[in-house]
């Protein structure tokens, strides 16, 4: 492959090439013809830059969304734990109420039997 016109090197690399490592940049600059407005390689570099920007934007959006989800999970966990603690307290209170009612029922059963016995004697 031989070019009929001489290829001049660009005087200043595009901004995306300035960020590259010097050896890679030099290799790419050697391939860039000065006559063409946008070379295929420059287009690829531009596409890679836009992909990088898009990826960073999507990553940021995902981080924000995850932060919101984490807050929701933490709030839900706290509310659920609070409800569990309140329920455990109610269970304890209701168990005590049931024990007291059973004890009262036994006492009252004894009183009823005593009163029935007195009524039986009175007849």
mmCIF file of N, CA and C in Angstrom:
data_model
loop_
_atom_site.group_PDB
_atom_site.id
_atom_site.type_symbol
_atom_site.label_atom_id
_atom_site.label_comp_id
_atom_site.label_asym_id
_atom_site.label_seq_id
_atom_site.Cartn_x
_atom_site.Cartn_y
_atom_site.Cartn_z
ATOM 1 N N UNK A 1 0.841 -1.161 0.000
ATOM 2 C CA UNK A 1 0.000 0.000 0.000
ATOM 3 C C UNK A 1 0.894 1.233 0.000
ATOM 4 N N UNK A 2 0.786 2.024 -1.037
ATOM 5 C CA UNK A 2 1.633 3.202 -1.191
ATOM 6 C C UNK A 2 0.727 4.397 -1.438
ATOM 7 N N UNK A 3 0.995 5.464 -0.705
ATOM 8 C CA UNK A 3 0.224 6.692 -0.892
ATOM 9 C C UNK A 3 0.875 7.516 -1.989
ATOM 10 N N UNK A 4 0.067 8.097 -2.836
ATOM 11 C CA UNK A 4 0.627 8.896 -3.916
ATOM 12 C C UNK A 4 1.011 10.287 -3.436
ATOM 13 N N UNK A 5 0.377 10.738 -2.369
ATOM 14 C CA UNK A 5 0.735 12.058 -1.851
ATOM 15 C C UNK A 5 1.440 11.869 -0.516
ATOM 16 N N UNK A 6 2.361 12.708 -0.196
ATOM 17 C CA UNK A 6 3.068 12.564 1.083
ATOM 18 C C UNK A 6 2.120 12.863 2.251
ATOM 19 N N UNK A 7 2.324 12.158 3.341
ATOM 20 C CA UNK A 7 1.489 12.325 4.523
ATOM 21 C C UNK A 7 2.236 13.208 5.509
ATOM 22 N N UNK A 8 1.589 14.309 5.884
ATOM 23 C CA UNK A 8 2.185 15.196 6.872
ATOM 24 C C UNK A 8 1.561 14.891 8.222
ATOM 25 N N UNK A 9 2.362 14.945 9.229
ATOM 26 C CA UNK A 9 1.856 14.687 10.580
ATOM 27 C C UNK A 9 1.145 15.926 11.099
ATOM 28 N N UNK A 10 0.067 15.721 11.857
ATOM 29 C CA UNK A 10 -0.619 16.873 12.444
ATOM 30 C C UNK A 10 0.295 17.567 13.451
ATOM 31 N N UNK A 11 0.101 18.847 13.589
ATOM 32 C CA UNK A 11 0.952 19.616 14.504
ATOM 33 C C UNK A 11 0.517 19.432 15.952
ATOM 34 N N UNK A 12 -0.771 19.224 16.186
ATOM 35 C CA UNK A 12 -1.260 19.063 17.553
ATOM 36 C C UNK A 12 -2.262 17.912 17.575
ATOM 37 N N UNK A 13 -2.076 16.969 18.478
ATOM 38 C CA UNK A 13 -3.018 15.842 18.539
ATOM 39 C C UNK A 13 -4.357 16.294 19.114
ATOM 40 N N UNK A 14 -5.425 15.580 18.748
ATOM 41 C CA UNK A 14 -6.728 15.905 19.325
ATOM 42 C C UNK A 14 -6.703 15.681 20.840
ATOM 43 N N UNK A 15 -7.640 16.294 21.587
ATOM 44 C CA UNK A 15 -7.625 16.171 23.054
ATOM 45 C C UNK A 15 -7.697 14.733 23.544
ATOM 46 N N UNK A 16 -8.434 13.887 22.848
ATOM 47 C CA UNK A 16 -8.546 12.502 23.300
ATOM 48 C C UNK A 16 -7.212 11.777 23.191
ATOM 49 N N UNK A 17 -6.376 12.178 22.238
ATOM 50 C CA UNK A 17 -5.072 11.535 22.092
ATOM 51 C C UNK A 17 -4.067 12.064 23.110
ATOM 52 N N UNK A 18 -4.279 13.297 23.583
ATOM 53 C CA UNK A 18 -3.340 13.857 24.554
ATOM 54 C C UNK A 18 -3.370 13.091 25.875
ATOM 55 N N UNK A 19 -4.510 12.477 26.190
ATOM 56 C CA UNK A 19 -4.636 11.744 27.444
ATOM 57 C C UNK A 19 -4.027 10.352 27.372
ATOM 58 N N UNK A 20 -3.695 9.883 26.182
ATOM 59 C CA UNK A 20 -3.158 8.532 26.016
ATOM 60 C C UNK A 20 -1.691 8.477 26.429
ATOM 61 N N UNK A 21 -1.200 7.286 26.618
ATOM 62 C CA UNK A 21 0.211 7.090 26.934
ATOM 63 C C UNK A 21 1.029 7.545 25.734
ATOM 64 N N UNK A 22 2.210 8.110 25.966
ATOM 65 C CA UNK A 22 3.011 8.656 24.866
ATOM 66 C C UNK A 22 3.312 7.659 23.753
ATOM 67 N N UNK A 23 3.613 6.419 24.075
ATOM 68 C CA UNK A 23 3.956 5.447 23.031
ATOM 69 C C UNK A 23 2.740 5.144 22.169
ATOM 70 N N UNK A 24 1.586 4.975 22.788
ATOM 71 C CA UNK A 24 0.356 4.690 22.039
ATOM 72 C C UNK A 24 -0.033 5.894 21.200
ATOM 73 N N UNK A 25 0.124 7.088 21.769
ATOM 74 C CA UNK A 25 -0.217 8.310 21.045
ATOM 75 C C UNK A 25 0.682 8.473 19.825
ATOM 76 N N UNK A 26 1.957 8.192 19.983
ATOM 77 C CA UNK A 26 2.894 8.329 18.855
ATOM 78 C C UNK A 26 2.539 7.339 17.753
ATOM 79 N N UNK A 27 2.167 6.140 18.146
ATOM 80 C CA UNK A 27 1.800 5.139 17.139
ATOM 81 C C UNK A 27 0.539 5.563 16.392
ATOM 82 N N UNK A 28 -0.405 6.124 17.096
ATOM 83 C CA UNK A 28 -1.640 6.570 16.455
ATOM 84 C C UNK A 28 -1.397 7.793 15.572
ATOM 85 N N UNK A 29 -0.558 8.712 16.019
ATOM 86 C CA UNK A 29 -0.283 9.909 15.232
ATOM 87 C C UNK A 29 0.421 9.565 13.918
ATOM 88 N N UNK A 30 1.217 8.508 13.947
ATOM 89 C CA UNK A 30 1.902 8.103 12.728
ATOM 90 C C UNK A 30 0.911 7.601 11.692
ATOM 91 N N UNK A 31 -0.221 7.120 12.151
ATOM 92 C CA UNK A 31 -1.229 6.586 11.244
ATOM 93 C C UNK A 31 -2.210 7.648 10.745
ATOM 94 N N UNK A 32 -2.232 8.806 11.367
ATOM 95 C CA UNK A 32 -3.212 9.835 11.018
ATOM 96 C C UNK A 32 -2.754 10.655 9.812
ATOM 97 N N UNK A 33 -3.481 10.635 8.726
ATOM 98 C CA UNK A 33 -3.127 11.516 7.604
ATOM 99 C C UNK A 33 -3.669 12.927 7.866
ATOM 100 N N UNK A 34 -2.908 13.911 7.502
ATOM 101 C CA UNK A 34 -3.284 15.302 7.752
ATOM 102 C C UNK A 34 -4.335 15.792 6.769
ATOM 103 N N UNK A 35 -4.413 15.218 5.588
ATOM 104 C CA UNK A 35 -5.315 15.709 4.558
ATOM 105 C C UNK A 35 -6.771 15.440 4.893
ATOM 106 N N UNK A 36 -7.079 14.341 5.545
ATOM 107 C CA UNK A 36 -8.460 13.990 5.846
ATOM 108 C C UNK A 36 -8.950 14.791 7.041
ATOM 109 N N UNK A 37 -10.203 15.237 6.999
ATOM 110 C CA UNK A 37 -10.777 16.012 8.093
ATOM 111 C C UNK A 37 -10.942 15.128 9.328
ATOM 112 N N UNK A 38 -11.588 13.980 9.169
ATOM 113 C CA UNK A 38 -11.763 13.044 10.275
ATOM 114 C C UNK A 38 -11.399 11.663 9.761
ATOM 115 N N UNK A 39 -10.385 11.105 10.334
ATOM 116 C CA UNK A 39 -9.944 9.781 9.902
ATOM 117 C C UNK A 39 -10.759 8.710 10.618
ATOM 118 N N UNK A 40 -10.772 7.511 10.100
ATOM 119 C CA UNK A 40 -11.484 6.430 10.780
ATOM 120 C C UNK A 40 -10.974 6.211 12.196
ATOM 121 N N UNK A 41 -9.686 6.352 12.393
ATOM 122 C CA UNK A 41 -9.122 6.173 13.723
ATOM 123 C C UNK A 41 -9.604 7.268 14.670
ATOM 124 N N UNK A 42 -9.660 8.491 14.176
ATOM 125 C CA UNK A 42 -10.167 9.577 15.008
ATOM 126 C C UNK A 42 -11.635 9.331 15.350
ATOM 127 N N UNK A 43 -12.372 8.800 14.405
ATOM 128 C CA UNK A 43 -13.773 8.496 14.646
ATOM 129 C C UNK A 43 -13.898 7.414 15.725
ATOM 130 N N UNK A 44 -13.053 6.394 15.658
ATOM 131 C CA UNK A 44 -13.076 5.331 16.669
ATOM 132 C C UNK A 44 -12.736 5.909 18.037
ATOM 133 N N UNK A 45 -11.704 6.743 18.099
ATOM 134 C CA UNK A 45 -11.319 7.360 19.364
ATOM 135 C C UNK A 45 -12.465 8.216 19.892
ATOM 136 N N UNK A 46 -13.112 8.953 19.004
ATOM 137 C CA UNK A 46 -14.251 9.778 19.399
ATOM 138 C C UNK A 46 -15.387 8.904 19.923
ATOM 139 N N UNK A 47 -15.656 7.800 19.243
ATOM 140 C CA UNK A 47 -16.716 6.891 19.692
ATOM 141 C C UNK A 47 -16.376 6.293 21.052
ATOM 142 N N UNK A 48 -15.103 5.949 21.257
ATOM 143 C CA UNK A 48 -14.684 5.411 22.550
ATOM 144 C C UNK A 48 -14.846 6.452 23.654
ATOM 145 N N UNK A 49 -14.508 7.705 23.332
ATOM 146 C CA UNK A 49 -14.690 8.781 24.308
ATOM 147 C C UNK A 49 -16.158 8.946 24.669
ATOM 148 N N UNK A 50 -17.037 8.891 23.663
ATOM 149 C CA UNK A 50 -18.465 9.050 23.954
ATOM 150 C C UNK A 50 -18.992 7.845 24.732
ATOM 151 N N UNK A 51 -18.470 6.650 24.434
ATOM 152 C CA UNK A 51 -18.872 5.471 25.206
ATOM 153 C C UNK A 51 -18.430 5.609 26.655
ATOM 154 N N UNK A 52 -17.216 6.137 26.859
ATOM 155 C CA UNK A 52 -16.716 6.340 28.208
ATOM 156 C C UNK A 52 -17.599 7.326 28.962
ATOM 157 N N UNK A 53 -17.952 8.434 28.323
ATOM 158 C CA UNK A 53 -18.805 9.431 28.968
ATOM 159 C C UNK A 53 -20.176 8.845 29.293
ATOM 160 N N UNK A 54 -20.726 8.075 28.365
ATOM 161 C CA UNK A 54 -22.031 7.448 28.580
ATOM 162 C C UNK A 54 -21.953 6.448 29.737
ATOM 163 N N UNK A 55 -20.888 5.672 29.777
ATOM 164 C CA UNK A 55 -20.700 4.701 30.861
ATOM 165 C C UNK A 55 -20.590 5.375 32.212
ATOM 166 N N UNK A 56 -19.842 6.482 32.275
ATOM 167 C CA UNK A 56 -19.720 7.212 33.539
ATOM 168 C C UNK A 56 -21.065 7.784 33.970
ATOM 169 N N UNK A 57 -21.849 8.307 33.020
ATOM 170 C CA UNK A 57 -23.167 8.859 33.344
ATOM 171 C C UNK A 57 -24.098 7.763 33.855
ATOM 172 N N UNK A 58 -24.080 6.606 33.186
ATOM 173 C CA UNK A 58 -24.925 5.504 33.623
ATOM 174 C C UNK A 58 -24.497 4.993 34.999
ATOM 175 N N UNK A 59 -23.196 4.962 35.242
ATOM 176 C CA UNK A 59 -22.703 4.531 36.546
ATOM 177 C C UNK A 59 -23.187 5.488 37.630
ATOM 178 N N UNK A 60 -23.124 6.777 37.359
ATOM 179 C CA UNK A 60 -23.591 7.768 38.332
ATOM 180 C C UNK A 60 -25.088 7.590 38.601
ATOM 181 N N UNK A 61 -25.875 7.405 37.539
ATOM 182 C CA UNK A 61 -27.317 7.195 37.707
ATOM 183 C C UNK A 61 -27.591 5.949 38.539
ATOM 184 N N UNK A 62 -26.834 4.900 38.288
ATOM 185 C CA UNK A 62 -27.018 3.660 39.037
ATOM 186 C C UNK A 62 -26.639 3.846 40.503
ATOM 187 N N UNK A 63 -25.572 4.598 40.765
ATOM 188 C CA UNK A 63 -25.172 4.857 42.149
ATOM 189 C C UNK A 63 -26.255 5.637 42.883
ATOM 190 N N UNK A 64 -26.842 6.632 42.213
ATOM 191 C CA UNK A 64 -27.911 7.426 42.827
ATOM 192 C C UNK A 64 -29.120 6.536 43.105
ATOM 193 N N UNK A 65 -29.502 5.722 42.146
ATOM 194 C CA UNK A 65 -30.650 4.823 42.298
ATOM 195 C C UNK A 65 -30.397 3.821 43.418
ATOM 196 N N UNK A 66 -29.176 3.285 43.495
ATOM 197 C CA UNK A 66 -28.847 2.336 44.554
ATOM 198 C C UNK A 66 -28.901 3.015 45.921
ATOM 199 N N UNK A 67 -28.431 4.264 45.993
ATOM 200 C CA UNK A 67 -28.471 4.992 47.266
ATOM 201 C C UNK A 67 -29.915 5.149 47.729
ATOM 202 N N UNK A 68 -30.818 5.491 46.792
ATOM 203 C CA UNK A 68 -32.241 5.605 47.144
ATOM 204 C C UNK A 68 -32.789 4.261 47.616
ATOM 205 N N UNK A 69 -32.434 3.197 46.921
ATOM 206 C CA UNK A 69 -32.910 1.872 47.294
ATOM 207 C C UNK A 69 -32.384 1.476 48.669
ATOM 208 N N UNK A 70 -31.134 1.797 48.958
ATOM 209 C CA UNK A 70 -30.541 1.470 50.254
ATOM 210 C C UNK A 70 -31.257 2.213 51.368
ATOM 211 N N UNK A 71 -31.576 3.490 51.144
ATOM 212 C CA UNK A 71 -32.317 4.266 52.147
ATOM 213 C C UNK A 71 -33.675 3.608 52.393
ATOM 214 N N UNK A 72 -34.359 3.218 51.319
ATOM 215 C CA UNK A 72 -35.661 2.569 51.464
ATOM 216 C C UNK A 72 -35.523 1.275 52.257
ATOM 217 N N UNK A 73 -34.492 0.473 51.945
ATOM 218 C CA UNK A 73 -34.281 -0.790 52.669
ATOM 219 C C UNK A 73 -34.009 -0.541 54.151
ATOM 220 N N UNK A 74 -33.166 0.449 54.440
ATOM 221 C CA UNK A 74 -32.852 0.761 55.832
ATOM 222 C C UNK A 74 -34.098 1.223 56.582
ATOM 223 N N UNK A 75 -34.893 2.094 55.956
ATOM 224 C CA UNK A 75 -36.128 2.566 56.587
ATOM 225 C C UNK A 75 -37.096 1.413 56.827
ATOM 226 N N UNK A 76 -37.235 0.548 55.835
ATOM 227 C CA UNK A 76 -38.139 -0.593 55.966
ATOM 228 C C UNK A 76 -37.653 -1.535 57.059
ATOM 229 N N UNK A 77 -36.348 -1.761 57.117
ATOM 230 C CA UNK A 77 -35.778 -2.634 58.152
ATOM 231 C C UNK A 77 -36.040 -2.061 59.538
ATOM 232 N N UNK A 78 -35.835 -0.751 59.698
ATOM 233 C CA UNK A 78 -36.072 -0.122 61.004
ATOM 234 C C UNK A 78 -37.541 -0.223 61.400
ATOM 235 N N UNK A 79 -38.443 0.057 60.467
ATOM 236 C CA UNK A 79 -39.873 -0.003 60.760
ATOM 237 C C UNK A 79 -40.290 -1.432 61.092
ATOM 238 N N UNK A 80 -39.770 -2.390 60.348
ATOM 239 C CA UNK A 80 -40.100 -3.790 60.612
ATOM 240 C C UNK A 80 -39.589 -4.215 61.984
ATOM 241 N N UNK A 81 -38.378 -3.819 62.334
ATOM 242 C CA UNK A 81 -37.827 -4.165 63.651
ATOM 243 C C UNK A 81 -38.651 -3.516 64.754
ATOM 244 N N UNK A 82 -39.073 -2.285 64.546
ATOM 245 C CA UNK A 82 -39.916 -1.592 65.532
ATOM 246 C C UNK A 82 -41.232 -2.350 65.706
ATOM 247 N N UNK A 83 -41.845 -2.756 64.578
ATOM 248 C CA UNK A 83 -43.101 -3.510 64.650
ATOM 249 C C UNK A 83 -42.908 -4.853 65.360
ATOM 250 N N UNK A 84 -41.783 -5.508 65.117
ATOM 251 C CA UNK A 84 -41.493 -6.785 65.780
ATOM 252 C C UNK A 84 -41.340 -6.567 67.282
ATOM 253 N N UNK A 85 -40.608 -5.525 67.662
ATOM 254 C CA UNK A 85 -40.409 -5.242 69.088
ATOM 255 C C UNK A 85 -41.738 -4.922 69.767
ATOM 256 N N UNK A 86 -42.587 -4.124 69.110
ATOM 257 C CA UNK A 86 -43.895 -3.798 69.678
ATOM 258 C C UNK A 86 -44.753 -5.055 69.794
ATOM 259 N N UNK A 87 -44.702 -5.903 68.762
ATOM 260 C CA UNK A 87 -45.460 -7.157 68.793
ATOM 261 C C UNK A 87 -44.993 -8.068 69.913
ATOM 262 N N UNK A 88 -43.693 -8.139 70.136
ATOM 263 C CA UNK A 88 -43.160 -8.965 71.224
ATOM 264 C C UNK A 88 -43.638 -8.437 72.568
ATOM 265 N N UNK A 89 -43.677 -7.112 72.716
ATOM 266 C CA UNK A 89 -44.188 -6.515 73.946
ATOM 267 C C UNK A 89 -45.664 -6.829 74.146
ATOM 268 N N UNK A 90 -46.432 -6.787 73.068
ATOM 269 C CA UNK A 90 -47.853 -7.113 73.159
ATOM 270 C C UNK A 90 -48.044 -8.590 73.516
ATOM 271 N N UNK A 91 -47.226 -9.450 72.953
ATOM 272 C CA UNK A 91 -47.324 -10.875 73.267
ATOM 273 C C UNK A 91 -47.094 -11.098 74.754
ATOM 274 N N UNK A 92 -46.074 -10.452 75.288
ATOM 275 C CA UNK A 92 -45.767 -10.592 76.716
ATOM 276 C C UNK A 92 -46.933 -10.087 77.553
ATOM 277 N N UNK A 93 -47.483 -8.932 77.205
ATOM 278 C CA UNK A 93 -48.593 -8.359 77.954
ATOM 279 C C UNK A 93 -49.831 -9.244 77.861
ATOM 280 N N UNK A 94 -50.137 -9.736 76.658
ATOM 281 C CA UNK A 94 -51.312 -10.591 76.489
ATOM 282 C C UNK A 94 -51.147 -11.924 77.210
ATOM 283 N N UNK A 95 -49.933 -12.456 77.232
ATOM 284 C CA UNK A 95 -49.680 -13.694 77.966
ATOM 285 C C UNK A 95 -49.920 -13.480 79.456
ATOM 286 N N UNK A 96 -49.457 -12.343 79.974
ATOM 287 C CA UNK A 96 -49.678 -12.027 81.386
ATOM 288 C C UNK A 96 -51.173 -11.861 81.663
ATOM 289 N N UNK A 97 -51.885 -11.197 80.755
ATOM 290 C CA UNK A 97 -53.331 -11.035 80.914
ATOM 291 C C UNK A 97 -54.033 -12.386 80.917
ATOM 292 N N UNK A 98 -53.618 -13.300 80.043
ATOM 293 C CA UNK A 98 -54.218 -14.637 79.984
ATOM 294 C C UNK A 98 -53.953 -15.412 81.276
ATOM 295 N N UNK A 99 -52.731 -15.322 81.788
ATOM 296 C CA UNK A 99 -52.397 -16.009 83.032
ATOM 297 C C UNK A 99 -53.233 -15.472 84.189
ATOM 298 N N UNK A 100 -53.393 -14.144 84.243
ATOM 299 C CA UNK A 100 -54.206 -13.534 85.296
ATOM 300 C C UNK A 100 -55.663 -13.952 85.157
ATOM 301 N N UNK A 101 -56.186 -13.981 83.928
ATOM 302 C CA UNK A 101 -57.570 -14.385 83.714
ATOM 303 C C UNK A 101 -57.777 -15.844 84.119
ATOM 304 N N UNK A 102 -56.823 -16.708 83.820
ATOM 305 C CA UNK A 102 -56.930 -18.115 84.215
ATOM 306 C C UNK A 102 -56.912 -18.246 85.734
ATOM 307 N N UNK A 103 -56.062 -17.478 86.388
ATOM 308 C CA UNK A 103 -55.987 -17.504 87.851
ATOM 309 C C UNK A 103 -57.291 -16.989 88.456
ATOM 310 N N UNK A 104 -57.795 -15.878 87.880
ATOM 311 C CA UNK A 104 -59.074 -15.335 88.358
ATOM 312 C C UNK A 104 -60.202 -16.346 88.152
ATOM 313 N N UNK A 105 -60.180 -17.061 87.036
ATOM 314 C CA UNK A 105 -61.209 -18.064 86.746
ATOM 315 C C UNK A 105 -61.170 -19.179 87.784
ATOM 316 N N UNK A 106 -59.973 -19.597 88.187
ATOM 317 C CA UNK A 106 -59.855 -20.641 89.212
ATOM 318 C C UNK A 106 -60.410 -20.152 90.545
ATOM 319 N N UNK A 107 -60.055 -18.926 90.917
ATOM 320 C CA UNK A 107 -60.546 -18.366 92.183
ATOM 321 C C UNK A 107 -62.070 -18.261 92.148
ATOM 322 N N UNK A 108 -62.590 -17.734 91.036
ATOM 323 C CA UNK A 108 -64.032 -17.573 90.911
ATOM 324 C C UNK A 108 -64.736 -18.936 90.878
ATOM 325 N N UNK A 109 -64.127 -19.943 90.267
ATOM 326 C CA UNK A 109 -64.704 -21.286 90.239
ATOM 327 C C UNK A 109 -64.827 -21.819 91.660
ATOM 328 N N UNK A 110 -63.784 -21.568 92.452
ATOM 329 C CA UNK A 110 -63.830 -21.995 93.860
ATOM 330 C C UNK A 110 -64.938 -21.268 94.611
ATOM 331 N N UNK A 111 -65.095 -19.972 94.367
ATOM 332 C CA UNK A 111 -66.149 -19.203 95.038
ATOM 333 C C UNK A 111 -67.534 -19.690 94.602
ATOM 334 N N UNK A 112 -67.705 -20.002 93.321
ATOM 335 C CA UNK A 112 -68.989 -20.502 92.811
ATOM 336 C C UNK A 112 -69.314 -21.834 93.473
ATOM 337 N N UNK A 113 -68.350 -22.717 93.577
ATOM 338 C CA UNK A 113 -68.583 -24.013 94.212
ATOM 339 C C UNK A 113 -68.966 -23.830 95.681
ATOM 340 N N UNK A 114 -68.294 -22.897 96.362
ATOM 341 C CA UNK A 114 -68.617 -22.629 97.768
ATOM 342 C C UNK A 114 -70.037 -22.083 97.900
ATOM 343 N N UNK A 115 -70.411 -21.168 97.009
ATOM 344 C CA UNK A 115 -71.759 -20.588 97.051
ATOM 345 C C UNK A 115 -72.818 -21.641 96.707
ATOM 346 N N UNK A 116 -72.530 -22.509 95.774
ATOM 347 C CA UNK A 116 -73.470 -23.579 95.432
ATOM 348 C C UNK A 116 -73.670 -24.515 96.610
ATOM 349 N N UNK A 117 -72.582 -24.781 97.320
ATOM 350 C CA UNK A 117 -72.667 -25.634 98.506
ATOM 351 C C UNK A 117 -73.529 -24.971 99.574
ATOM 352 N N UNK A 118 -73.388 -23.674 99.778
ATOM 353 C CA UNK A 118 -74.199 -22.946 100.765
ATOM 354 C C UNK A 118 -75.660 -22.945 100.352
ATOM 355 N N UNK A 119 -75.917 -22.768 99.040
ATOM 356 C CA UNK A 119 -77.299 -22.785 98.549
ATOM 357 C C UNK A 119 -77.889 -24.186 98.759
ATOM 358 N N UNK A 120 -77.103 -25.211 98.554
ATOM 359 C CA UNK A 120 -77.577 -26.592 98.754
ATOM 360 C C UNK A 120 -77.903 -26.851 100.227
ATOM 361 N N UNK A 121 -77.155 -26.287 101.141
ATOM 362 C CA UNK A 121 -77.405 -26.454 102.571
ATOM 363 C C UNK A 121 -78.645 -25.675 102.990
ATOM 364 N N UNK A 122 -78.864 -24.543 102.339
ATOM 365 C CA UNK A 122 -79.967 -23.669 102.709
ATOM 366 C C UNK A 122 -81.299 -24.263 102.273
ATOM 367 N N UNK A 123 -81.347 -25.143 101.384
ATOM 368 C CA UNK A 123 -82.603 -25.722 100.907
ATOM 369 C C UNK A 123 -83.088 -26.716 101.854
#
